[in-house]
Amino acid sequence: MRYLFSILFAVLLTLSGCGANNETVEEPVQDETTEEAQEEAEGVEETHATIVLSEEDPENILSEDTISFEKGQTLMEVMDEHYDITTAYEGAFISGINGIEADDETSSYWLYTINGEEALVGAAEYEIEHGDLIHFHYASIE
């Protein structure tokens, strides 16, 4: 062990004597917490979408809200943050929004479109995107 320290000491002495200029250059010290916060902030991109709720007649608008969300969130996560929702099938299906619940007797359920197109996946699978127009429509399915 002494031998290792002796070699290390000799190398350090040699390196310190090789420079023509003996000025010490100090590296700038960065605040790690500030750097971590900045990295987290850069990774979080706030975006907006419009959520419309209507009942029976699609023109009967119950609410229309522009909501903000973080990039990468699913529609289910966004709905859960901004509305009072109930789910079915282990959280994969929205069965109620703001007190209006699905009704098996009348075959009335919440359906939704994304930018005017019928949704091809459930709300738990759809990753909401900036500028989306999501229209939830409570209607009878015949």
PDB file of N, CA and C in Angstrom, residues 72-114:
ATOM      1  N   GLY A  72     -47.036  13.419 -22.765  1.00  0.00           N
ATOM      2  CA  GLY A  72     -46.907  12.007 -22.412  1.00  0.00           C
ATOM      3  C   GLY A  72     -48.052  11.478 -21.569  1.00  0.00           C
ATOM      4  N   GLN A  73     -48.940  12.351 -21.093  1.00  0.00           N
ATOM      5  CA  GLN A  73     -50.059  11.882 -20.285  1.00  0.00           C
ATOM      6  C   GLN A  73     -51.122  11.251 -21.176  1.00  0.00           C
ATOM      7  N   THR A  74     -51.826  10.271 -20.600  1.00  0.00           N
ATOM      8  CA  THR A  74     -52.941   9.668 -21.316  1.00  0.00           C
ATOM      9  C   THR A  74     -54.196  10.491 -21.079  1.00  0.00           C
ATOM     10  N   LEU A  75     -55.174  10.284 -21.938  1.00  0.00           N
ATOM     11  CA  LEU A  75     -56.447  10.982 -21.791  1.00  0.00           C
ATOM     12  C   LEU A  75     -57.095  10.627 -20.458  1.00  0.00           C
ATOM     13  N   MET A  76     -56.980   9.382 -20.033  1.00  0.00           N
ATOM     14  CA  MET A  76     -57.557   8.968 -18.754  1.00  0.00           C
ATOM     15  C   MET A  76     -56.936   9.762 -17.605  1.00  0.00           C
ATOM     16  N   GLU A  77     -55.615   9.935 -17.614  1.00  0.00           N
ATOM     17  CA  GLU A  77     -54.942  10.691 -16.558  1.00  0.00           C
ATOM     18  C   GLU A  77     -55.416  12.140 -16.542  1.00  0.00           C
ATOM     19  N   VAL A  78     -55.532  12.731 -17.722  1.00  0.00           N
ATOM     20  CA  VAL A  78     -55.967  14.129 -17.823  1.00  0.00           C
ATOM     21  C   VAL A  78     -57.410  14.273 -17.351  1.00  0.00           C
ATOM     22  N   MET A  79     -58.266  13.350 -17.767  1.00  0.00           N
ATOM     23  CA  MET A  79     -59.667  13.407 -17.334  1.00  0.00           C
ATOM     24  C   MET A  79     -59.773  13.265 -15.819  1.00  0.00           C
ATOM     25  N   ASP A  80     -58.985  12.360 -15.255  1.00  0.00           N
ATOM     26  CA  ASP A  80     -59.022  12.143 -13.810  1.00  0.00           C
ATOM     27  C   ASP A  80     -58.560  13.381 -13.044  1.00  0.00           C
ATOM     28  N   GLU A  81     -57.611  14.138 -13.612  1.00  0.00           N
ATOM     29  CA  GLU A  81     -57.120  15.352 -12.956  1.00  0.00           C
ATOM     30  C   GLU A  81     -58.120  16.502 -13.023  1.00  0.00           C
ATOM     31  N   HIS A  82     -58.892  16.585 -14.091  1.00  0.00           N
ATOM     32  CA  HIS A  82     -59.720  17.762 -14.328  1.00  0.00           C
ATOM     33  C   HIS A  82     -61.228  17.553 -14.155  1.00  0.00           C
ATOM     34  N   TYR A  83     -61.657  16.304 -14.059  1.00  0.00           N
ATOM     35  CA  TYR A  83     -63.094  16.016 -13.955  1.00  0.00           C
ATOM     36  C   TYR A  83     -63.319  14.960 -12.891  1.00  0.00           C
ATOM     37  N   ASP A  84     -64.570  14.877 -12.436  1.00  0.00           N
ATOM     38  CA  ASP A  84     -64.971  13.837 -11.500  1.00  0.00           C
ATOM     39  C   ASP A  84     -65.405  12.647 -12.351  1.00  0.00           C
ATOM     40  N   ILE A  85     -64.520  11.660 -12.484  1.00  0.00           N
ATOM     41  CA  ILE A  85     -64.853  10.522 -13.341  1.00  0.00           C
ATOM     42  C   ILE A  85     -64.968   9.242 -12.521  1.00  0.00           C
ATOM     43  N   THR A  86     -65.748   8.319 -13.045  1.00  0.00           N
ATOM     44  CA  THR A  86     -65.786   6.957 -12.531  1.00  0.00           C
ATOM     45  C   THR A  86     -65.391   6.049 -13.684  1.00  0.00           C
ATOM     46  N   THR A  87     -64.795   4.930 -13.338  1.00  0.00           N
ATOM     47  CA  THR A  87     -64.302   4.028 -14.374  1.00  0.00           C
ATOM     48  C   THR A  87     -64.859   2.623 -14.176  1.00  0.00           C
ATOM     49  N   ALA A  88     -64.756   1.830 -15.223  1.00  0.00           N
ATOM     50  CA  ALA A  88     -65.164   0.432 -15.192  1.00  0.00           C
ATOM     51  C   ALA A  88     -64.078  -0.397 -15.857  1.00  0.00           C
ATOM     52  N   TYR A  89     -64.211  -1.692 -15.738  1.00  0.00           N
ATOM     53  CA  TYR A  89     -63.272  -2.622 -16.356  1.00  0.00           C
ATOM     54  C   TYR A  89     -61.832  -2.316 -15.953  1.00  0.00           C
ATOM     55  N   GLU A  90     -61.650  -2.315 -14.626  1.00  0.00           N
ATOM     56  CA  GLU A  90     -60.325  -2.106 -14.023  1.00  0.00           C
ATOM     57  C   GLU A  90     -59.672  -0.794 -14.453  1.00  0.00           C
ATOM     58  N   GLY A  91     -60.475   0.255 -14.580  1.00  0.00           N
ATOM     59  CA  GLY A  91     -59.963   1.583 -14.887  1.00  0.00           C
ATOM     60  C   GLY A  91     -59.703   1.840 -16.353  1.00  0.00           C
ATOM     61  N   ALA A  92     -60.131   0.935 -17.221  1.00  0.00           N
ATOM     62  CA  ALA A  92     -59.855   1.091 -18.658  1.00  0.00           C
ATOM     63  C   ALA A  92     -60.947   1.852 -19.391  1.00  0.00           C
ATOM     64  N   PHE A  93     -62.109   2.035 -18.774  1.00  0.00           N
ATOM     65  CA  PHE A  93     -63.262   2.596 -19.457  1.00  0.00           C
ATOM     66  C   PHE A  93     -63.892   3.683 -18.583  1.00  0.00           C
ATOM     67  N   ILE A  94     -64.162   4.845 -19.145  1.00  0.00           N
ATOM     68  CA  ILE A  94     -64.828   5.912 -18.394  1.00  0.00           C
ATOM     69  C   ILE A  94     -66.325   5.637 -18.417  1.00  0.00           C
ATOM     70  N   SER A  95     -66.879   5.403 -17.234  1.00  0.00           N
ATOM     71  CA  SER A  95     -68.307   5.096 -17.151  1.00  0.00           C
ATOM     72  C   SER A  95     -69.133   6.280 -16.656  1.00  0.00           C
ATOM     73  N   GLY A  96     -68.482   7.265 -16.074  1.00  0.00           N
ATOM     74  CA  GLY A  96     -69.192   8.447 -15.599  1.00  0.00           C
ATOM     75  C   GLY A  96     -68.315   9.670 -15.606  1.00  0.00           C
ATOM     76  N   ILE A  97     -68.935  10.792 -15.958  1.00  0.00           N
ATOM     77  CA  ILE A  97     -68.218  12.069 -15.926  1.00  0.00           C
ATOM     78  C   ILE A  97     -69.116  13.085 -15.240  1.00  0.00           C
ATOM     79  N   ASN A  98     -68.583  13.712 -14.192  1.00  0.00           N
ATOM     80  CA  ASN A  98     -69.293  14.757 -13.446  1.00  0.00           C
ATOM     81  C   ASN A  98     -70.712  14.351 -13.062  1.00  0.00           C
ATOM     82  N   GLY A  99     -70.861  13.119 -12.584  1.00  0.00           N
ATOM     83  CA  GLY A  99     -72.145  12.648 -12.067  1.00  0.00           C
ATOM     84  C   GLY A  99     -73.076  12.019 -13.100  1.00  0.00           C
ATOM     85  N   ILE A 100     -72.737  12.074 -14.355  1.00  0.00           N
ATOM     86  CA  ILE A 100     -73.575  11.437 -15.387  1.00  0.00           C
ATOM     87  C   ILE A 100     -72.958  10.072 -15.665  1.00  0.00           C
ATOM     88  N   GLU A 101     -73.681   9.025 -15.257  1.00  0.00           N
ATOM     89  CA  GLU A 101     -73.155   7.663 -15.294  1.00  0.00           C
ATOM     90  C   GLU A 101     -73.737   6.860 -16.453  1.00  0.00           C
ATOM     91  N   ALA A 102     -72.962   5.893 -16.900  1.00  0.00           N
ATOM     92  CA  ALA A 102     -73.440   4.957 -17.922  1.00  0.00           C
ATOM     93  C   ALA A 102     -74.680   4.237 -17.385  1.00  0.00           C
ATOM     94  N   ASP A 103     -75.604   3.909 -18.286  1.00  0.00           N
ATOM     95  CA  ASP A 103     -76.849   3.246 -17.897  1.00  0.00           C
ATOM     96  C   ASP A 103     -77.080   2.070 -18.842  1.00  0.00           C
ATOM     97  N   ASP A 104     -76.885   0.864 -18.306  1.00  0.00           N
ATOM     98  CA  ASP A 104     -77.056  -0.334 -19.126  1.00  0.00           C
ATOM     99  C   ASP A 104     -78.505  -0.532 -19.585  1.00  0.00           C
ATOM    100  N   GLU A 105     -79.488  -0.111 -18.777  1.00  0.00           N
ATOM    101  CA  GLU A 105     -80.903  -0.280 -19.137  1.00  0.00           C
ATOM    102  C   GLU A 105     -81.270   0.511 -20.395  1.00  0.00           C
ATOM    103  N   THR A 106     -80.736   1.709 -20.529  1.00  0.00           N
ATOM    104  CA  THR A 106     -81.039   2.530 -21.706  1.00  0.00           C
ATOM    105  C   THR A 106     -79.908   2.482 -22.740  1.00  0.00           C
ATOM    106  N   SER A 107     -78.893   1.662 -22.469  1.00  0.00           N
ATOM    107  CA  SER A 107     -77.707   1.554 -23.331  1.00  0.00           C
ATOM    108  C   SER A 107     -77.075   2.918 -23.588  1.00  0.00           C
ATOM    109  N   SER A 108     -77.001   3.735 -22.530  1.00  0.00           N
ATOM    110  CA  SER A 108     -76.405   5.067 -22.639  1.00  0.00           C
ATOM    111  C   SER A 108     -75.002   5.034 -22.044  1.00  0.00           C
ATOM    112  N   TYR A 109     -74.053   5.544 -22.832  1.00  0.00           N
ATOM    113  CA  TYR A 109     -72.645   5.501 -22.444  1.00  0.00           C
ATOM    114  C   TYR A 109     -71.939   6.757 -22.928  1.00  0.00           C
ATOM    115  N   TRP A 110     -70.751   6.987 -22.340  1.00  0.00           N
ATOM    116  CA  TRP A 110     -69.900   8.072 -22.798  1.00  0.00           C
ATOM    117  C   TRP A 110     -69.047   7.561 -23.964  1.00  0.00           C
ATOM    118  N   LEU A 111     -69.143   8.212 -25.101  1.00  0.00           N
ATOM    119  CA  LEU A 111     -68.320   7.934 -26.273  1.00  0.00           C
ATOM    120  C   LEU A 111     -67.471   9.169 -26.512  1.00  0.00           C
ATOM    121  N   TYR A 112     -66.377   9.026 -27.210  1.00  0.00           N
ATOM    122  CA  TYR A 112     -65.590  10.228 -27.476  1.00  0.00           C
ATOM    123  C   TYR A 112     -64.946  10.187 -28.850  1.00  0.00           C
ATOM    124  N   THR A 113     -64.693  11.403 -29.350  1.00  0.00           N
ATOM    125  CA  THR A 113     -63.968  11.575 -30.605  1.00  0.00           C
ATOM    126  C   THR A 113     -62.717  12.388 -30.326  1.00  0.00           C
ATOM    127  N   ILE A 114     -61.731  12.211 -31.205  1.00  0.00           N
ATOM    128  CA  ILE A 114     -60.479  12.956 -31.120  1.00  0.00           C
ATOM    129  C   ILE A 114     -60.344  13.729 -32.423  1.00  0.00           C
TER     130      ILE A 114
END
